[in-house]
Amino acid sequence: MRIIKEHGERRTEIIDAAENLFAAKGYASTAISDILEALNIAKGTFYHYFVSKEALMDAVIERYIDAEMAVAQAVADDPKISAHEKMFRILTDAGRDNERGDRLEKEASAVGNADMHQRTMASIVLRLSPILEGVVRQGMREGTFNTAYPKECMEILLAASEFILHGSAFAWSSAERLQKARALAWMAEKVLGVEEGRFSYLYKRYEGDGGCCDQC
Amino acid sequence: MRIIKEHGERRTEIIDAAENLFAAKGYASTAISDILEALNIAKGTFYHYFVSKEALMDAVIERYIDAEMAVAQAVADDPKISAHEKMFRILTDAGRDNERGDRLEKEASAVGNADMHQRTMASIVLRLSPILEGVVRQGMREGTFNTAYPKECMEILLAASEFILHGSAFAWSSAERLQKARALAWMAEKVLGVEEGRFSYLYKRYEGDGGCCDQC
């Protein structure tokens, strides 16, 4: 019996399979034929949905960013918590599946397509900054944040973070990366008018990242 | 008579010809055969120096950045002027051939190679930030600058400026771009500890850039 699937459902299945295969075998080692085999679909079906393996990776990334933004928006919309707590939860991915994100970031960079990478970074900046702007404005009402540019500060700090810390453009050592993250946290405190040290959680993840000794 | 040219001399000639042709006809409309014709050289000679038209554009950009950095370094090394004056001259390209730079930026983006673009932005950040760090340290000695991260502040501000204002990743309107530039100047004042308004020259070039009316 031939099973006719809804357009959106089939598309989702292909993205699911791709994400699993990219994670298991790596992007470079996954062939479109692996995806066809896993889903038992024809080549023509695949190309009805995606023009290439790169376009499929784009869709995998897009769906991941969608999910991340939904989580961030839900935190921002919570009427019971302070701006500082929201900022912390959103920026540290508290409680989220970091492993999945890290794996995806690694595989996405394996695509070796700078254009895709730049598109991803720009998308994060454009989508996350209005959410964080709302949090900053809440903080200003609460008297814990104080800045002349709530929107642009978030855009500029996010852009710098994406380009400097997450981009493939620089080959920093772990110690250098930690130092940039420290400076970025300090700058964020200055321009958002919060007390020094308040954003130190922003660089914790870079501490001991290939650091000085096993005890770190 | 066959003229044997020195390796460096020939390479420079090819870069000169490319830069002129890219400026006159545009990158996309310039063929390698145009360059061969202009210099009266064989195809083999060209490929001895450059693997492709893109590699040649890379060399054109690299040489331009070299020249820009030499000018910036000369300003930074001048023992007679203040840190504020140095910062102004370096960041506004005072007295330099801006038209050439603008034209080159336009042609480089016509290459449509995000990887090349990212490499260029990273190179500017990595090479300009130590020069500006020296200027900031001079300002700290003079008592006009005050920051905890002289090096990283310049890296992060330059990276944000390159990615947000000069990058191809965002499609801002003129008014939006001006607003980002204003915010970036304000942030620079905050994190470098200089008085508000001191860096307003940083966004002057974006004012009236396709602005509200002919009088602007």
CSV table of N, CA and C in Angstrom, one decimal, chain B residues 65-216:
chain,number,residue,atom,x,y,z
B,65,ILE,N,44.6,46.6,2.0
B,65,ILE,CA,44.7,46.6,3.5
B,65,ILE,C,46.1,46.9,4.0
B,66,ASP,N,47.1,46.3,3.4
B,66,ASP,CA,48.5,46.6,3.7
B,66,ASP,C,48.8,48.1,3.7
B,67,ALA,N,48.3,48.8,2.7
B,67,ALA,CA,48.5,50.2,2.5
B,67,ALA,C,47.8,51.0,3.6
B,68,GLU,N,46.5,50.6,3.9
B,68,GLU,CA,45.7,51.2,4.9
B,68,GLU,C,46.4,51.1,6.3
B,69,MET,N,46.9,49.9,6.6
B,69,MET,CA,47.5,49.6,7.9
B,69,MET,C,48.8,50.4,8.0
B,70,ALA,N,49.5,50.6,6.9
B,70,ALA,CA,50.8,51.4,7.0
B,70,ALA,C,50.4,52.8,7.3
B,71,VAL,N,49.4,53.4,6.7
B,71,VAL,CA,48.9,54.7,7.1
B,71,VAL,C,48.5,54.8,8.5
B,72,ALA,N,47.7,53.9,9.0
B,72,ALA,CA,47.2,53.9,10.4
B,72,ALA,C,48.4,53.8,11.3
B,73,GLN,N,49.4,52.9,11.0
B,73,GLN,CA,50.6,52.8,11.9
B,73,GLN,C,51.4,54.0,11.9
B,74,ALA,N,51.5,54.7,10.8
B,74,ALA,CA,52.3,56.0,10.8
B,74,ALA,C,51.6,57.0,11.7
B,75,VAL,N,50.3,57.1,11.6
B,75,VAL,CA,49.5,58.0,12.5
B,75,VAL,C,49.8,57.6,13.9
B,76,ALA,N,49.6,56.3,14.2
B,76,ALA,CA,49.8,55.9,15.6
B,76,ALA,C,51.2,56.2,16.2
B,77,ASP,N,52.2,56.1,15.3
B,77,ASP,CA,53.6,56.3,15.7
B,77,ASP,C,54.0,57.8,15.8
B,78,ASP,N,53.1,58.7,15.4
B,78,ASP,CA,53.5,60.1,15.4
B,78,ASP,C,53.6,60.6,16.9
B,79,PRO,N,54.7,61.1,17.3
B,79,PRO,CA,54.9,61.4,18.7
B,79,PRO,C,54.3,62.7,19.1
B,80,LYS,N,53.8,63.5,18.1
B,80,LYS,CA,53.4,64.9,18.4
B,80,LYS,C,51.9,65.1,18.6
B,81,ILE,N,51.1,64.0,18.3
B,81,ILE,CA,49.6,64.2,18.4
B,81,ILE,C,49.0,63.4,19.5
B,82,SER,N,47.9,63.8,20.0
B,82,SER,CA,47.2,63.2,21.1
B,82,SER,C,46.5,61.9,20.7
B,83,ALA,N,46.1,61.1,21.6
B,83,ALA,CA,45.4,59.8,21.4
B,83,ALA,C,44.1,60.1,20.7
B,84,HIS,N,43.4,61.1,21.1
B,84,HIS,CA,42.1,61.4,20.5
B,84,HIS,C,42.2,61.8,19.0
B,85,GLU,N,43.3,62.6,18.7
B,85,GLU,CA,43.5,63.0,17.4
B,85,GLU,C,43.9,61.8,16.5
B,86,LYS,N,44.7,60.9,17.1
B,86,LYS,CA,45.1,59.7,16.3
B,86,LYS,C,43.9,58.9,16.0
B,87,MET,N,43.0,58.7,17.0
B,87,MET,CA,41.8,57.8,16.9
B,87,MET,C,41.0,58.4,15.7
B,88,PHE,N,40.8,59.8,15.8
B,88,PHE,CA,40.0,60.4,14.8
B,88,PHE,C,40.6,60.2,13.4
B,89,ARG,N,41.9,60.4,13.2
B,89,ARG,CA,42.5,60.3,11.9
B,89,ARG,C,42.4,58.9,11.4
B,90,ILE,N,42.7,57.9,12.3
B,90,ILE,CA,42.7,56.5,11.8
B,90,ILE,C,41.3,56.1,11.4
B,91,LEU,N,40.3,56.4,12.3
B,91,LEU,CA,39.0,55.9,12.1
B,91,LEU,C,38.2,56.6,11.0
B,92,THR,N,38.5,57.8,10.7
B,92,THR,CA,37.8,58.5,9.6
B,92,THR,C,38.6,58.5,8.3
B,93,ASP,N,39.7,57.8,8.3
B,93,ASP,CA,40.5,57.7,7.0
B,93,ASP,C,40.8,59.1,6.6
B,94,ALA,N,41.0,60.1,7.6
B,94,ALA,CA,41.3,61.5,7.2
B,94,ALA,C,42.4,61.6,6.2
B,95,GLY,N,42.1,62.3,5.1
B,95,GLY,CA,43.1,62.5,4.1
B,95,GLY,C,43.4,61.4,3.2
B,96,ARG,N,42.7,60.2,3.4
B,96,ARG,CA,43.0,59.1,2.5
B,96,ARG,C,42.1,59.0,1.3
B,97,ASP,N,42.5,58.1,0.4
B,97,ASP,CA,41.7,57.9,-0.8
B,97,ASP,C,40.5,57.0,-0.5
B,98,ASN,N,39.5,57.7,0.0
B,98,ASN,CA,38.3,56.9,0.4
B,98,ASN,C,37.6,56.3,-0.8
B,99,GLU,N,37.6,57.1,-1.9
B,99,GLU,CA,36.9,56.6,-3.1
B,99,GLU,C,37.4,55.3,-3.6
B,100,ARG,N,38.7,55.2,-3.6
B,100,ARG,CA,39.4,53.9,-4.0
B,100,ARG,C,38.9,52.7,-3.1
B,101,GLY,N,38.9,53.0,-1.8
B,101,GLY,CA,38.4,52.0,-0.8
B,101,GLY,C,37.0,51.6,-1.0
B,102,ASP,N,36.1,52.6,-1.2
B,102,ASP,CA,34.7,52.3,-1.5
B,102,ASP,C,34.5,51.5,-2.7
B,103,ARG,N,35.2,51.9,-3.8
B,103,ARG,CA,35.1,51.2,-5.1
B,103,ARG,C,35.5,49.7,-4.9
B,104,LEU,N,36.6,49.5,-4.2
B,104,LEU,CA,37.1,48.2,-4.0
B,104,LEU,C,36.2,47.4,-3.2
B,105,GLU,N,35.6,48.0,-2.1
B,105,GLU,CA,34.6,47.3,-1.3
B,105,GLU,C,33.4,46.8,-2.1
B,106,LYS,N,33.0,47.7,-3.0
B,106,LYS,CA,31.9,47.4,-3.9
B,106,LYS,C,32.2,46.2,-4.8
B,107,GLU,N,33.4,46.3,-5.4
B,107,GLU,CA,33.8,45.2,-6.3
B,107,GLU,C,34.0,43.9,-5.6
B,108,ALA,N,34.6,44.0,-4.4
B,108,ALA,CA,34.9,42.7,-3.6
B,108,ALA,C,33.6,42.0,-3.3
B,109,SER,N,32.5,42.8,-3.0
B,109,SER,CA,31.2,42.2,-2.6
B,109,SER,C,30.6,41.6,-3.9
B,110,ALA,N,31.0,42.1,-5.1
B,110,ALA,CA,30.4,41.6,-6.3
B,110,ALA,C,31.0,40.2,-6.6
B,111,VAL,N,32.1,39.8,-5.9
B,111,VAL,CA,32.7,38.5,-6.1
B,111,VAL,C,31.7,37.5,-5.5
B,112,GLY,N,30.9,37.9,-4.6
B,112,GLY,CA,29.8,37.0,-4.1
B,112,GLY,C,30.4,35.9,-3.3
B,113,ASN,N,31.6,36.0,-2.8
B,113,ASN,CA,32.2,34.9,-2.0
B,113,ASN,C,32.3,35.3,-0.6
B,114,ALA,N,31.4,34.7,0.2
B,114,ALA,CA,31.2,35.1,1.6
B,114,ALA,C,32.5,34.7,2.4
B,115,ASP,N,33.2,33.7,1.9
B,115,ASP,CA,34.4,33.3,2.6
B,115,ASP,C,35.5,34.4,2.5
B,116,MET,N,35.6,34.9,1.3
B,116,MET,CA,36.6,36.0,1.0
B,116,MET,C,36.2,37.2,1.9
B,117,HIS,N,34.9,37.5,1.9
B,117,HIS,CA,34.5,38.7,2.6
B,117,HIS,C,34.8,38.5,4.1
B,118,GLN,N,34.5,37.3,4.7
B,118,GLN,CA,34.7,37.1,6.1
B,118,GLN,C,36.2,37.2,6.4
B,119,ARG,N,37.1,36.7,5.5
B,119,ARG,CA,38.5,36.7,5.6
B,119,ARG,C,39.0,38.2,5.7
B,120,THR,N,38.4,39.0,4.8
B,120,THR,CA,38.8,40.4,4.8
B,120,THR,C,38.4,41.1,6.1
B,121,MET,N,37.2,40.8,6.6
B,121,MET,CA,36.7,41.5,7.8
B,121,MET,C,37.6,41.0,9.0
B,122,ALA,N,37.9,39.8,9.0
B,122,ALA,CA,38.7,39.2,10.1
B,122,ALA,C,40.2,39.9,10.1
B,123,SER,N,40.7,40.0,8.9
B,123,SER,CA,42.0,40.6,8.7
B,123,SER,C,42.1,42.0,9.2
B,124,ILE,N,41.0,42.8,8.9
B,124,ILE,CA,41.0,44.2,9.3
B,124,ILE,C,40.9,44.2,10.9
B,125,VAL,N,40.1,43.3,11.5
B,125,VAL,CA,40.0,43.3,12.9
B,125,VAL,C,41.4,42.9,13.6
B,126,LEU,N,42.0,41.9,13.0
B,126,LEU,CA,43.2,41.4,13.6
B,126,LEU,C,44.4,42.4,13.4
B,127,ARG,N,44.4,43.1,12.3
B,127,ARG,CA,45.5,44.0,12.1
B,127,ARG,C,45.3,45.4,12.6
B,128,LEU,N,44.1,45.9,12.6
B,128,LEU,CA,43.9,47.2,13.1
B,128,LEU,C,43.8,47.3,14.6
B,129,SER,N,43.3,46.2,15.3
B,129,SER,CA,43.1,46.3,16.7
B,129,SER,C,44.4,46.6,17.5
B,130,PRO,N,45.5,45.9,17.2
B,130,PRO,CA,46.8,46.2,17.9
B,130,PRO,C,47.2,47.7,17.8
B,131,ILE,N,47.0,48.2,16.6
B,131,ILE,CA,47.4,49.6,16.3
B,131,ILE,C,46.5,50.6,17.2
B,132,LEU,N,45.2,50.3,17.2
B,132,LEU,CA,44.3,51.1,18.0
B,132,LEU,C,44.5,50.9,19.5
B,133,GLU,N,44.9,49.7,19.9
B,133,GLU,CA,45.2,49.4,21.3
B,133,GLU,C,46.3,50.3,21.8
B,134,GLY,N,47.3,50.5,20.9
B,134,GLY,CA,48.4,51.4,21.3
B,134,GLY,C,47.9,52.8,21.5
B,135,VAL,N,47.0,53.2,20.7
B,135,VAL,CA,46.4,54.6,20.8
B,135,VAL,C,45.6,54.7,22.1
B,136,VAL,N,44.8,53.7,22.4
B,136,VAL,CA,44.1,53.7,23.7
B,136,VAL,C,45.0,53.7,24.9
B,137,ARG,N,46.1,53.0,24.8
B,137,ARG,CA,47.0,53.0,25.9
B,137,ARG,C,47.7,54.4,26.1
B,138,GLN,N,48.0,55.0,25.0
B,138,GLN,CA,48.5,56.4,25.0
B,138,GLN,C,47.5,57.3,25.7
B,139,GLY,N,46.2,57.1,25.3
B,139,GLY,CA,45.1,57.9,25.9
B,139,GLY,C,45.0,57.7,27.4
B,140,MET,N,45.2,56.5,27.8
B,140,MET,CA,45.2,56.2,29.3
B,140,MET,C,46.3,56.9,30.0
B,141,ARG,N,47.5,56.9,29.4
B,141,ARG,CA,48.6,57.7,30.0
B,141,ARG,C,48.3,59.2,30.0
B,142,GLU,N,47.6,59.7,29.0
B,142,GLU,CA,47.3,61.1,28.9
B,142,GLU,C,46.1,61.4,29.8
B,143,GLY,N,45.4,60.4,30.3
B,143,GLY,CA,44.2,60.6,31.2
B,143,GLY,C,42.9,60.9,30.4
B,144,THR,N,42.9,60.6,29.1
B,144,THR,CA,41.7,60.9,28.3
B,144,THR,C,40.9,59.6,28.0
B,145,PHE,N,41.5,58.5,28.2
B,145,PHE,CA,40.8,57.2,28.0
B,145,PHE,C,40.9,56.4,29.3
B,146,ASN,N,40.0,55.5,29.5
B,146,ASN,CA,40.0,54.7,30.7
B,146,ASN,C,39.2,53.5,30.5
B,147,THR,N,39.9,52.3,30.4
B,147,THR,CA,39.2,51.1,30.2
B,147,THR,C,39.9,49.9,30.8
B,148,ALA,N,39.2,48.8,31.1
B,148,ALA,CA,39.8,47.6,31.7
B,148,ALA,C,40.4,46.7,30.6
B,149,TYR,N,39.9,46.9,29.4
B,149,TYR,CA,40.3,46.0,28.3
B,149,TYR,C,40.6,46.7,27.0
B,150,PRO,N,41.8,47.4,27.0
B,150,PRO,CA,42.2,48.2,25.8
B,150,PRO,C,42.2,47.4,24.5
B,151,LYS,N,42.7,46.2,24.6
B,151,LYS,CA,42.9,45.4,23.4
B,151,LYS,C,41.5,44.8,22.9
B,152,GLU,N,40.8,44.1,23.9
B,152,GLU,CA,39.6,43.4,23.5
B,152,GLU,C,38.5,44.4,23.1
B,153,CYS,N,38.4,45.6,23.8
B,153,CYS,CA,37.4,46.5,23.4
B,153,CYS,C,37.6,46.9,21.9
B,154,MET,N,38.8,47.1,21.5
B,154,MET,CA,39.0,47.5,20.1
B,154,MET,C,38.6,46.4,19.2
B,155,GLU,N,39.0,45.2,19.5
B,155,GLU,CA,38.7,44.0,18.7
B,155,GLU,C,37.2,43.8,18.6
B,156,ILE,N,36.5,43.9,19.7
B,156,ILE,CA,35.0,43.7,19.7
B,156,ILE,C,34.3,44.8,19.0
B,157,LEU,N,34.7,46.0,19.2
B,157,LEU,CA,34.0,47.1,18.5
B,157,LEU,C,34.3,47.1,17.0
B,158,LEU,N,35.5,46.8,16.6
B,158,LEU,CA,35.9,46.6,15.2
B,158,LEU,C,35.1,45.5,14.6
B,159,ALA,N,35.0,44.4,15.3
B,159,ALA,CA,34.3,43.2,14.8
B,159,ALA,C,32.8,43.5,14.6
B,160,ALA,N,32.2,44.2,15.6
B,160,ALA,CA,30.8,44.5,15.5
B,160,ALA,C,30.6,45.5,14.3
B,161,SER,N,31.5,46.5,14.2
B,161,SER,CA,31.4,47.4,13.1
B,161,SER,C,31.5,46.8,11.7
B,162,GLU,N,32.5,45.9,11.6
B,162,GLU,CA,32.7,45.2,10.3
B,162,GLU,C,31.4,44.3,10.0
B,163,PHE,N,31.0,43.5,11.0
B,163,PHE,CA,29.9,42.6,10.7
B,163,PHE,C,28.6,43.3,10.6
B,164,ILE,N,28.3,44.3,11.4
B,164,ILE,CA,27.0,45.0,11.4
B,164,ILE,C,26.9,46.1,10.3
B,165,LEU,N,27.9,46.9,10.2
B,165,LEU,CA,27.8,48.0,9.3
B,165,LEU,C,28.4,47.8,7.9
B,166,HIS,N,29.5,47.0,7.8
B,166,HIS,CA,30.1,46.7,6.5
B,166,HIS,C,29.7,45.4,5.9
B,167,GLY,N,29.2,44.5,6.7
B,167,GLY,CA,29.0,43.1,6.3
B,167,GLY,C,27.8,43.1,5.3
B,168,SER,N,27.8,42.0,4.5
B,168,SER,CA,26.7,41.8,3.6
B,168,SER,C,25.5,41.0,4.3
B,169,ALA,N,25.7,40.7,5.6
B,169,ALA,CA,24.8,39.8,6.2
B,169,ALA,C,23.4,40.5,6.5
B,170,PHE,N,23.5,41.8,6.6
B,170,PHE,CA,22.2,42.6,7.0
B,170,PHE,C,21.8,43.5,5.9
B,171,ALA,N,20.5,43.7,5.7
B,171,ALA,CA,20.1,44.6,4.7
B,171,ALA,C,19.4,45.8,5.4
B,172,TRP,N,20.2,46.6,6.1
B,172,TRP,CA,19.6,47.8,6.8
B,172,TRP,C,19.2,48.9,5.8
B,173,SER,N,18.2,49.6,6.2
B,173,SER,CA,17.9,50.9,5.5
B,173,SER,C,19.0,51.9,6.0
B,174,SER,N,19.0,53.0,5.3
B,174,SER,CA,20.0,54.1,5.6
B,174,SER,C,19.8,54.6,7.1
B,175,ALA,N,18.5,54.7,7.4
B,175,ALA,CA,18.1,55.2,8.7
B,175,ALA,C,18.6,54.2,9.8
B,176,GLU,N,18.3,52.9,9.5
B,176,GLU,CA,18.7,51.9,10.5
B,176,GLU,C,20.3,51.9,10.7
B,177,ARG,N,21.0,51.9,9.5
B,177,ARG,CA,22.4,51.9,9.6
B,177,ARG,C,23.0,53.1,10.4
B,178,LEU,N,22.4,54.3,10.2
B,178,LEU,CA,22.8,55.4,11.0
B,178,LEU,C,22.6,55.2,12.5
B,179,GLN,N,21.4,54.6,12.8
B,179,GLN,CA,21.1,54.3,14.2
B,179,GLN,C,22.1,53.3,14.8
B,180,LYS,N,22.5,52.3,14.1
B,180,LYS,CA,23.5,51.3,14.6
B,180,LYS,C,24.9,52.1,14.8
B,181,ALA,N,25.2,52.9,13.8
B,181,ALA,CA,26.5,53.7,13.9
B,181,ALA,C,26.5,54.6,15.2
B,182,ARG,N,25.3,55.2,15.4
B,182,ARG,CA,25.2,56.1,16.6
B,182,ARG,C,25.4,55.3,17.9
B,183,ALA,N,24.8,54.1,17.9
B,183,ALA,CA,24.8,53.3,19.1
B,183,ALA,C,26.3,52.8,19.3
B,184,LEU,N,26.9,52.4,18.2
B,184,LEU,CA,28.3,51.9,18.3
B,184,LEU,C,29.2,53.0,18.8
B,185,ALA,N,29.1,54.2,18.4
B,185,ALA,CA,29.9,55.3,18.9
B,185,ALA,C,29.6,55.5,20.4
B,186,TRP,N,28.4,55.5,20.8
B,186,TRP,CA,28.0,55.7,22.2
B,186,TRP,C,28.6,54.5,23.0
B,187,MET,N,28.5,53.3,22.5
B,187,MET,CA,29.1,52.2,23.2
B,187,MET,C,30.6,52.3,23.4
B,188,ALA,N,31.3,52.8,22.3
B,188,ALA,CA,32.7,53.0,22.3
B,188,ALA,C,33.1,54.0,23.4
B,189,GLU,N,32.3,55.1,23.4
B,189,GLU,CA,32.6,56.1,24.5
B,189,GLU,C,32.5,55.5,25.9
B,190,LYS,N,31.4,54.7,26.1
B,190,LYS,CA,31.2,54.1,27.4
B,190,LYS,C,32.4,53.1,27.8
B,191,VAL,N,32.7,52.2,26.9
B,191,VAL,CA,33.7,51.2,27.3
B,191,VAL,C,35.2,51.7,27.2
B,192,LEU,N,35.4,52.8,26.5
B,192,LEU,CA,36.7,53.4,26.5
B,192,LEU,C,36.9,54.5,27.5
B,193,GLY,N,35.8,54.8,28.2
B,193,GLY,CA,35.8,55.8,29.3
B,193,GLY,C,36.1,57.2,28.8
B,194,VAL,N,35.5,57.6,27.6
B,194,VAL,CA,35.7,58.9,27.2
B,194,VAL,C,34.3,59.6,27.3
B,195,GLU,N,34.4,61.0,27.2
B,195,GLU,CA,33.1,61.7,27.5
B,195,GLU,C,32.1,61.5,26.3
B,196,GLU,N,30.8,61.5,26.7
B,196,GLU,CA,29.8,61.3,25.7
B,196,GLU,C,29.8,62.3,24.6
B,197,GLY,N,29.7,61.9,23.3
B,197,GLY,CA,29.7,62.7,22.2
B,197,GLY,C,31.1,62.9,21.5
B,198,ARG,N,32.1,62.4,22.2
B,198,ARG,CA,33.5,62.5,21.8
B,198,ARG,C,33.7,61.8,20.5
B,199,PHE,N,33.0,60.7,20.2
B,199,PHE,CA,33.2,59.9,19.0
B,199,PHE,C,32.1,60.1,18.0
B,200,SER,N,31.4,61.3,18.1
B,200,SER,CA,30.3,61.5,17.2
B,200,SER,C,30.7,61.5,15.7
B,201,TYR,N,32.0,61.7,15.5
B,201,TYR,CA,32.5,61.7,14.1
B,201,TYR,C,32.3,60.3,13.4
B,202,LEU,N,32.2,59.3,14.3
B,202,LEU,CA,32.1,57.9,13.8
B,202,LEU,C,30.8,57.7,13.0
B,203,TYR,N,29.7,58.5,13.2
B,203,TYR,CA,28.5,58.2,12.5
B,203,TYR,C,28.2,59.3,11.5
B,204,LYS,N,29.0,60.4,11.4
B,204,LYS,CA,28.8,61.5,10.5
B,204,LYS,C,28.7,61.0,9.1
B,205,ARG,N,29.5,60.0,8.7
B,205,ARG,CA,29.5,59.6,7.3
B,205,ARG,C,28.2,58.9,6.9
B,206,TYR,N,27.4,58.4,8.0
B,206,TYR,CA,26.2,57.8,7.6
B,206,TYR,C,25.0,58.7,7.6
B,207,GLU,N,25.2,60.0,8.0
B,207,GLU,CA,24.2,61.0,8.0
B,207,GLU,C,24.0,61.4,6.6
B,208,GLY,N,22.7,61.6,6.2
B,208,GLY,CA,22.4,62.0,4.8
B,208,GLY,C,22.7,61.0,3.8
B,209,ASP,N,23.0,59.8,4.2
B,209,ASP,CA,23.3,58.7,3.3
B,209,ASP,C,22.0,58.1,2.8
B,210,GLY,N,21.4,58.7,1.7
B,210,GLY,CA,20.1,58.3,1.3
B,210,GLY,C,19.1,58.7,2.3
B,211,GLY,N,19.3,59.8,3.0
B,211,GLY,CA,18.5,60.2,4.1
B,211,GLY,C,17.1,60.7,3.8
B,212,CYS,N,16.6,61.6,4.6
B,212,CYS,CA,15.1,61.9,4.5
B,212,CYS,C,14.8,62.9,3.3
B,213,CYS,N,15.7,63.8,3.0
B,213,CYS,CA,15.3,64.7,1.9
B,213,CYS,C,16.6,65.3,1.2
B,214,ASP,N,16.4,66.0,0.2
B,214,ASP,CA,17.6,66.5,-0.6
B,214,ASP,C,18.4,67.5,0.2
B,215,GLN,N,17.8,68.2,1.2
B,215,GLN,CA,18.5,69.1,2.0
B,215,GLN,C,19.4,68.5,3.0
B,216,CYS,N,19.2,67.2,3.3
B,216,CYS,CA,20.0,66.5,4.3
B,216,CYS,C,21.4,66.4,3.9
